[in-house]
Every structure is written in C-alpha cells, then in structure tokens.
Amino acid sequence: MRMFRRRGRRTPQHRRSCVEELERLLRRVVIIPAAAPVLLLSGIGVGKLTARALALPEHAAMREAEATPSRAELEALGERLRQVRLAGMDTEAYVLLYKWHVAPLERALRRMGVADSLARRMAWPLVEHSSRKGLDPATVASVLVVESRGRPDATSPVGARGLMQVMPEHVGRWAGCKRDARALYDIEENICYGTSILADFLKMYRGDERRALLGYNGCVRGTYTPDCFRYPDKVMRVRRVIRAEMNAALSELERATAQ
C-alpha cells in the first residue's frame, strides 16, 4: 500500500522523529507475550497514531504469562503484517512491526535451537500466517519446533514434509497456499498449510486446543503412535519456554526505548 512508503520530500530527521514518536506512544500500550497487535490497533499511518491507540490507561499495562489477544485482534494484525510486507521493508511501519512483533519470536526460535538465518526467515511468516488465521504465534512456533525442530527439509517416515510436517494430501485444499507438493519444503508455504490445518481443527473442536493439537498430530486412537496423547503436553511445554523468551525480549525492548 502506498501509504506505508517513504516519500521523497521527507527528510531523515523527519523520519527519525516519526519513529521516535511512535515508540514513545507504543510504550503506553499493553504488551503481551504473544505479541498482541499493538501497532495495528494503533492505526498506523506514516507518523500518525489514532486515538484508539491510547484507549488503555497507563496503569493497565501488565504482563500475563498465558495472555493472548482475541481472534479479531490476531486476524487484524495478520492482515496488517501482510499489507506492510507487500509495501516493502524500507518503511517505518515495517521496522516497527518487526521490532515489536517479529523479533521477539525470532529470538525465541533461536533459543529453541533454530539456526539464526532460518529463525530470521521463519519469524515473519510465522507471525503473519498465524495471526491471519486467528492463531497464537507462540503456539504455532511450538508446534513447528516439536514437529521438525525448525528444519525446513524434514521428512517423516510416513511422508510428512517440512517445518510443520504437512502431509502431501493437504496440497491444494487450502486457499492462499500453493498447489504444489514441492512447496511443502518452502518455509512460507509450509507455514501457510500448517496454520490452515491447525486453524481448521480448532474450528472443528470449537476452540478446544488440546483436541485440536491431537487432531493436527493425527492422534485418533493412538493405534500407530501409542504415546501420541502426550503431544499437546509437549507443545505446551515448548510454548512456555517460547513465551518466556519473548517476554524477556519485550522487557529488554521496553527498557531500551524508555531510555
């Protein structure tokens, strides 16, 4: 979208002051471990925040270990990320979205053993696709770590492929994802499919996360994998670590921007 691109008449000093003002106001908004859509709710233009950004009083700011934004907020954040990504990396909005929403998850992926270069490539698609489908990015990242340990080339004995171990028969069933089984080894496309499948299970089970995770893992009666009922617990253990690391990253960012 053109509204996010820099215009030639803006000076470097103006751009810096724009970013500084955005960061100053962002510190007044609640920050949660799942990277709630602060920037989206702020209604960012170029150097402008709407009054909605300041709807929360300063005393309301708190950090809850298991807090997650609403589905509507996540979906709106995902759409915002998509728009800003398409507008290009050389924008104030891109820098701020990356800084507050993507970088904390990237750091958490590295903490879980994902190589730096891969964590960088995964983090934005993870937050964008998860949020657009109303999923908590920390939960999706945890599924990814449990499924493949962050290896895009992973292939299971039964043929599941890529980061989120998607079976080839899912190819073509989900709007917005490429209709090519080879794409399951592509970082963004695999995340597109994985998040679509998990979101579908959550809808099927009316938001019951445990049943949705069992469905994603293919654990129906435990016939083929007797311990598969432990899968949700594995995901939740990893998620606690990821959220803690994201919280640490956000705390450091808050302290740095407060100086």
Coordinates of C-alpha atoms in Angstrom, one line a residue:
M1 CA 0.0 0.0 0.0
R2 CA 1.3 3.4 -0.9
M3 CA 0.5 4.9 2.5
F4 CA 3.4 3.0 4.0
R5 CA 6.1 4.0 1.5
R6 CA 8.5 6.8 2.2
R7 CA 8.0 9.9 0.2
G8 CA 10.9 11.8 -1.3
R9 CA 10.1 15.1 0.5
R10 CA 10.6 13.6 3.9
T11 CA 14.0 14.4 5.5
P12 CA 16.0 11.8 7.5
Q13 CA 15.4 14.0 10.6
H14 CA 11.6 13.8 10.0
R15 CA 11.7 10.0 9.6
R16 CA 13.7 9.6 12.8
S17 CA 11.3 11.8 14.8
C18 CA 8.4 9.8 13.3
V19 CA 9.8 6.6 14.6
E20 CA 10.7 8.1 18.0
E21 CA 7.1 9.4 18.4
L22 CA 5.6 6.0 17.5
E23 CA 7.9 4.2 20.0
R24 CA 7.1 6.7 22.7
L25 CA 3.4 6.2 22.3
L26 CA 3.7 2.4 22.0
R27 CA 5.2 2.2 25.5
R28 CA 1.7 3.3 26.8
V29 CA 0.0 0.2 25.3
V30 CA -0.3 -3.3 26.8
I31 CA 2.4 -5.6 25.5
I32 CA 1.7 -9.3 25.9
P33 CA 3.9 -12.4 25.2
A34 CA 2.0 -13.4 22.1
A35 CA 2.9 -10.1 20.6
A36 CA -0.6 -8.6 20.6
P37 CA -1.4 -6.3 17.7
V38 CA -0.4 -3.0 19.3
L39 CA 0.7 -1.4 16.1
L40 CA -2.5 -2.5 14.3
L41 CA -4.8 -1.3 17.0
S42 CA -2.9 2.0 16.9
G43 CA -4.0 2.5 13.3
I44 CA -0.5 3.4 12.0
G45 CA -0.3 5.7 9.0
V46 CA 3.1 7.4 8.4
G47 CA 3.9 9.2 11.7
K48 CA 0.4 9.1 13.0
L49 CA -1.5 7.1 15.7
T50 CA -5.2 7.3 16.1
A51 CA -6.9 8.0 19.4
R52 CA -7.7 4.3 19.7
A53 CA -4.0 3.6 20.4
L54 CA -4.3 5.4 23.7
A55 CA -7.6 3.8 24.9
L56 CA -5.7 1.8 27.6
P57 CA -4.7 3.8 30.7
E58 CA -1.0 3.6 31.7
H59 CA -1.9 1.7 34.9
A60 CA -3.5 -1.0 32.8
A61 CA -0.1 -2.2 31.4
M62 CA 0.7 -5.6 32.7
R63 CA 2.3 -8.8 31.6
E64 CA 0.4 -12.1 31.9
A65 CA 2.3 -15.3 31.1
E66 CA -0.6 -17.0 29.4
A67 CA -2.3 -14.0 27.9
T68 CA -3.3 -14.0 24.3
P69 CA -5.0 -11.4 22.2
S70 CA -8.5 -12.0 20.8
R71 CA -9.1 -13.8 17.5
A72 CA -10.2 -10.5 15.9
E73 CA -7.1 -8.7 17.1
L74 CA -4.9 -11.5 15.8
E75 CA -6.6 -11.6 12.4
A76 CA -6.3 -7.8 12.1
L77 CA -2.6 -7.9 13.0
G78 CA -2.0 -10.6 10.4
E79 CA -3.6 -8.5 7.7
R80 CA -1.5 -5.5 8.8
L81 CA 1.6 -7.6 8.5
R82 CA 0.7 -8.7 5.1
Q83 CA 0.0 -5.2 3.9
V84 CA 3.2 -3.8 5.3
R85 CA 5.3 -6.7 3.9
L86 CA 3.9 -6.1 0.4
A87 CA 4.6 -2.4 0.8
G88 CA 8.3 -3.2 1.3
M89 CA 10.9 -3.5 4.0
D90 CA 12.0 0.2 3.7
T91 CA 9.2 1.7 5.7
E92 CA 8.7 2.9 9.2
A93 CA 5.8 0.6 9.7
Y94 CA 7.8 -2.5 8.7
V95 CA 10.6 -1.6 11.1
L96 CA 8.2 -1.1 14.0
L97 CA 6.2 -4.2 13.3
Y98 CA 9.3 -6.3 13.0
K99 CA 10.8 -4.8 16.2
W100 CA 7.7 -5.3 18.4
H101 CA 6.0 -8.4 16.9
V102 CA 8.5 -10.4 14.9
A103 CA 11.9 -10.0 16.6
P104 CA 10.8 -11.5 19.9
L105 CA 9.6 -14.7 18.2
E106 CA 12.8 -14.8 16.2
R107 CA 14.8 -14.7 19.4
A108 CA 12.7 -17.4 20.9
L109 CA 13.2 -19.7 17.9
R110 CA 17.0 -19.2 18.2
R111 CA 16.6 -20.1 21.9
M112 CA 15.0 -23.4 20.8
G113 CA 18.0 -24.2 18.7
V114 CA 16.9 -22.9 15.3
A115 CA 19.8 -21.5 13.3
D116 CA 20.0 -17.7 13.2
S117 CA 19.5 -17.4 9.4
L118 CA 16.5 -19.8 9.5
A119 CA 14.9 -18.1 12.5
R120 CA 15.1 -14.8 10.6
R121 CA 13.4 -16.3 7.6
M122 CA 10.7 -18.1 9.6
A123 CA 9.7 -15.4 12.1
W124 CA 7.7 -13.0 9.9
P125 CA 5.7 -15.7 8.1
L126 CA 5.0 -17.4 11.4
V127 CA 3.6 -14.3 12.9
E128 CA 1.7 -13.2 9.8
H129 CA 0.1 -16.6 8.9
S130 CA -0.7 -17.5 12.5
S131 CA -2.3 -14.1 13.2
R132 CA -4.3 -14.0 9.9
K133 CA -5.9 -17.3 10.9
G134 CA -6.6 -16.2 14.4
L135 CA -3.8 -18.4 16.0
D136 CA -1.4 -17.5 18.7
P137 CA 2.1 -17.3 17.0
A138 CA 3.8 -18.7 20.1
T139 CA 1.6 -21.8 19.9
V140 CA 2.3 -22.3 16.2
A141 CA 6.0 -21.8 16.7
S142 CA 5.8 -24.5 19.4
V143 CA 4.1 -26.9 17.0
L144 CA 6.8 -26.2 14.5
V145 CA 9.6 -26.9 17.0
V146 CA 8.0 -30.2 18.2
E147 CA 7.3 -31.3 14.6
S148 CA 10.6 -30.6 12.9
R149 CA 12.9 -28.8 15.3
G150 CA 12.9 -26.0 12.8
R151 CA 14.2 -28.0 9.8
P152 CA 12.5 -27.0 6.5
D153 CA 13.8 -30.2 4.8
A154 CA 12.4 -32.6 7.4
T155 CA 10.6 -35.6 6.1
S156 CA 8.9 -38.1 8.4
P157 CA 8.7 -41.9 7.9
V158 CA 5.1 -41.6 6.8
G159 CA 5.9 -38.7 4.3
A160 CA 5.0 -35.6 6.3
R161 CA 7.1 -32.7 5.0
G162 CA 8.7 -29.5 6.1
L163 CA 8.7 -27.3 9.2
M164 CA 5.1 -28.2 10.3
Q165 CA 5.2 -31.8 8.9
V166 CA 2.3 -31.4 6.4
M167 CA 1.2 -34.5 4.5
P168 CA 1.1 -34.1 0.7
E169 CA -2.6 -34.9 0.5
H170 CA -3.3 -31.5 2.0
V171 CA -1.9 -29.7 -1.0
G172 CA -4.5 -27.7 -2.9
R173 CA -7.1 -27.9 -0.1
W174 CA -6.3 -24.5 1.5
A175 CA -6.9 -21.1 -0.2
G176 CA -3.8 -18.9 -0.3
C177 CA -1.3 -21.8 -0.3
K178 CA 0.5 -23.1 -3.4
R179 CA -0.9 -26.1 -5.1
D180 CA 2.4 -27.9 -5.4
A181 CA 3.6 -30.7 -3.1
R182 CA 7.2 -29.5 -3.6
A183 CA 6.2 -26.2 -1.9
L184 CA 5.9 -28.1 1.4
Y185 CA 9.6 -27.7 1.8
D186 CA 9.3 -24.0 1.3
I187 CA 9.3 -22.1 4.6
E188 CA 6.4 -19.7 4.0
E189 CA 4.2 -22.3 2.1
N190 CA 4.7 -24.9 4.7
I191 CA 3.6 -22.4 7.4
C192 CA 0.7 -21.4 5.3
Y193 CA -0.5 -25.0 5.2
G194 CA 0.3 -25.8 8.8
T195 CA -1.6 -22.8 10.2
S196 CA -4.5 -23.5 7.9
I197 CA -4.8 -27.1 9.1
L198 CA -4.4 -26.2 12.8
A199 CA -7.0 -23.4 12.5
D200 CA -9.4 -25.9 10.9
F201 CA -9.0 -28.3 13.8
L202 CA -9.6 -25.5 16.3
K203 CA -12.8 -24.6 14.5
M204 CA -13.9 -28.2 14.3
Y205 CA -13.4 -28.7 18.0
R206 CA -14.9 -25.3 19.0
G207 CA -11.7 -23.8 20.3
D208 CA -10.6 -26.9 22.3
E209 CA -6.8 -26.5 22.0
R210 CA -5.9 -29.9 23.3
R211 CA -8.2 -31.8 20.9
A212 CA -7.1 -29.5 18.0
L213 CA -3.5 -30.4 18.7
L214 CA -4.3 -34.1 18.9
G215 CA -6.1 -33.8 15.5
Y216 CA -3.1 -32.0 14.0
N217 CA -0.8 -34.7 15.2
G218 CA -3.2 -37.4 13.7
C219 CA -3.7 -38.9 17.1
V220 CA -7.2 -40.5 17.0
R221 CA -6.9 -43.7 19.0
G222 CA -3.1 -44.0 19.4
T223 CA -3.1 -47.1 17.1
Y224 CA 0.1 -46.2 15.3
T225 CA 1.8 -44.0 17.9
P226 CA 0.8 -45.2 21.4
D227 CA 2.2 -42.1 23.1
C228 CA 0.7 -39.6 20.8
F229 CA -1.7 -38.4 23.5
R230 CA 1.3 -36.7 25.1
Y231 CA 1.7 -34.4 22.0
P232 CA -0.3 -31.5 23.4
D233 CA 1.7 -31.5 26.6
K234 CA 4.9 -31.4 24.6
V235 CA 3.7 -28.4 22.6
M236 CA 2.6 -26.6 25.8
R237 CA 6.0 -27.2 27.5
V238 CA 7.8 -25.7 24.5
R239 CA 5.3 -22.8 24.4
R240 CA 6.1 -21.9 28.0
V241 CA 9.8 -21.6 27.0
I242 CA 9.0 -19.6 23.9
R243 CA 6.7 -17.2 25.7
A244 CA 9.2 -16.7 28.4
E245 CA 11.9 -15.8 25.9
M246 CA 9.5 -13.5 24.0
N247 CA 8.7 -11.8 27.3
A248 CA 12.4 -11.3 28.0
A249 CA 12.9 -9.8 24.6
L250 CA 10.0 -7.4 25.0
S251 CA 11.1 -6.4 28.5
E252 CA 14.6 -5.5 27.2
L253 CA 13.0 -3.6 24.3
E254 CA 10.8 -1.6 26.7
R255 CA 13.8 -0.7 28.8
A256 CA 15.8 0.3 25.8
T257 CA 13.1 2.5 24.4
A258 CA 12.4 4.1 27.8
Q259 CA 15.9 5.5 28.0

